[in-house]
Tab-separated table of C-alpha atoms in Angstrom:
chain	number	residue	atom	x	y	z
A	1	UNK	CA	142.820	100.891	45.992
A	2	UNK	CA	146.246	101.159	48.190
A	3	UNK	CA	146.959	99.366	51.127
A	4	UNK	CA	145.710	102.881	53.429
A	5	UNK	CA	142.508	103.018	51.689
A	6	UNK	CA	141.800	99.132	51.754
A	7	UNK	CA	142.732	98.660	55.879
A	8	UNK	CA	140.594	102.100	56.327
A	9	UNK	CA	137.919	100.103	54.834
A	10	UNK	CA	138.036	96.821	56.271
A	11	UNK	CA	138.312	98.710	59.833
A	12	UNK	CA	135.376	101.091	59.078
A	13	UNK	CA	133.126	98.062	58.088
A	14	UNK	CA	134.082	96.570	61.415
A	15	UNK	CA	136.345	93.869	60.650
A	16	UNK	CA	139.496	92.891	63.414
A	17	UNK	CA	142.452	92.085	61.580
A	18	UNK	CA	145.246	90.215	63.032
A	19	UNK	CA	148.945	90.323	62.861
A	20	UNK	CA	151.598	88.014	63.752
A	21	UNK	CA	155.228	87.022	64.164
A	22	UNK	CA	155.547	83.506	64.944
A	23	UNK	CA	155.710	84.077	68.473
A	24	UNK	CA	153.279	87.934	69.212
A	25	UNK	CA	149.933	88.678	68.142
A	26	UNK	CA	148.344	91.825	67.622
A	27	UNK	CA	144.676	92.999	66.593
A	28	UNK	CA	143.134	95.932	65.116
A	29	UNK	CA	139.602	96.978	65.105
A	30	UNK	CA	137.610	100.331	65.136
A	31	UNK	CA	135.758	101.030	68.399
A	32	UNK	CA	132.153	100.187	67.918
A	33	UNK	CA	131.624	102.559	71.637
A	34	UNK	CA	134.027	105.154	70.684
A	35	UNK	CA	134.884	105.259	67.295
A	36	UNK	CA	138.642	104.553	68.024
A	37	UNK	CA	141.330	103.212	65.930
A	38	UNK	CA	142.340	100.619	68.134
A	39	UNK	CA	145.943	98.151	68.282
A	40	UNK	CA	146.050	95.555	71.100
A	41	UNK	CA	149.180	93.775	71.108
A	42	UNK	CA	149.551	90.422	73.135
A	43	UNK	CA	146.413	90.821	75.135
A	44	UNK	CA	147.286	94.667	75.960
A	45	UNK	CA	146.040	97.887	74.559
A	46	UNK	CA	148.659	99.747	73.191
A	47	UNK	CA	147.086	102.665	71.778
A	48	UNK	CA	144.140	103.868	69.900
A	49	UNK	CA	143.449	107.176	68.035
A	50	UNK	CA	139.946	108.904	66.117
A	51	UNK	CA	141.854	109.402	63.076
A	52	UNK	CA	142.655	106.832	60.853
A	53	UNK	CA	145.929	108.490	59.367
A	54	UNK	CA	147.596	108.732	63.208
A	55	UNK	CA	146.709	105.387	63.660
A	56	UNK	CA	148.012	104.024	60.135
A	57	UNK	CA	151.756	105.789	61.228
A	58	UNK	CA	151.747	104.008	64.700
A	59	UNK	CA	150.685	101.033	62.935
A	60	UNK	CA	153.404	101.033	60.895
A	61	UNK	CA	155.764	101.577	62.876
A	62	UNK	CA	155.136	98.578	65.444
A	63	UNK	CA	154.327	96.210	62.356
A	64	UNK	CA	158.048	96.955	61.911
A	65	UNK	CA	159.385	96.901	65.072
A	66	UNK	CA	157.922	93.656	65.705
A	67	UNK	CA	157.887	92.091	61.863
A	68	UNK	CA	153.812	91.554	62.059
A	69	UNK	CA	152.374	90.261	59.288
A	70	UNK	CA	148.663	90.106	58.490
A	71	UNK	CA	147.164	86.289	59.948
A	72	UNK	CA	145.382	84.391	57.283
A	73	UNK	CA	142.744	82.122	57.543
A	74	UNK	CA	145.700	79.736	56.151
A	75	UNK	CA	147.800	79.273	59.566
């Protein structure tokens, strides 16, 4: 499964995921009220889109900006 499909997944079935860079954090999640795509970064919504493939590409692009990675249940 690539790394699309898999985060598609783990958003439809509800799960937040959580990205970091030492010193930012970020969650995902899908919208349980409106179905959204959603990306809060540092306590602020930045943006949040119905399709999954819009929200993937601004996604990317501010894991890159910032250097995000994926929190683990390690740190």
């Amino acid at each position: 499964m690539s790394a699309e499909n898999n985060l598609k997944k783990r958003l439809d079935e509800k799960e937040v995921i959580e990205f970091h860079n030492g010193e930012d954090l970020a969650s995902v999640f899908k919208s349980n009220l409106t179905k959204d795509y959603l990306f809060i970064f540092n306590a602020k919504a930045l943006f949040g889109f119905k399709t999954f493939k819009v929200f993937n590409n601004h996604l990317t692009k501010k894991k890159e900006q910032y250097s995000l990675i994926e929190l683990t249940e390690e740190y």
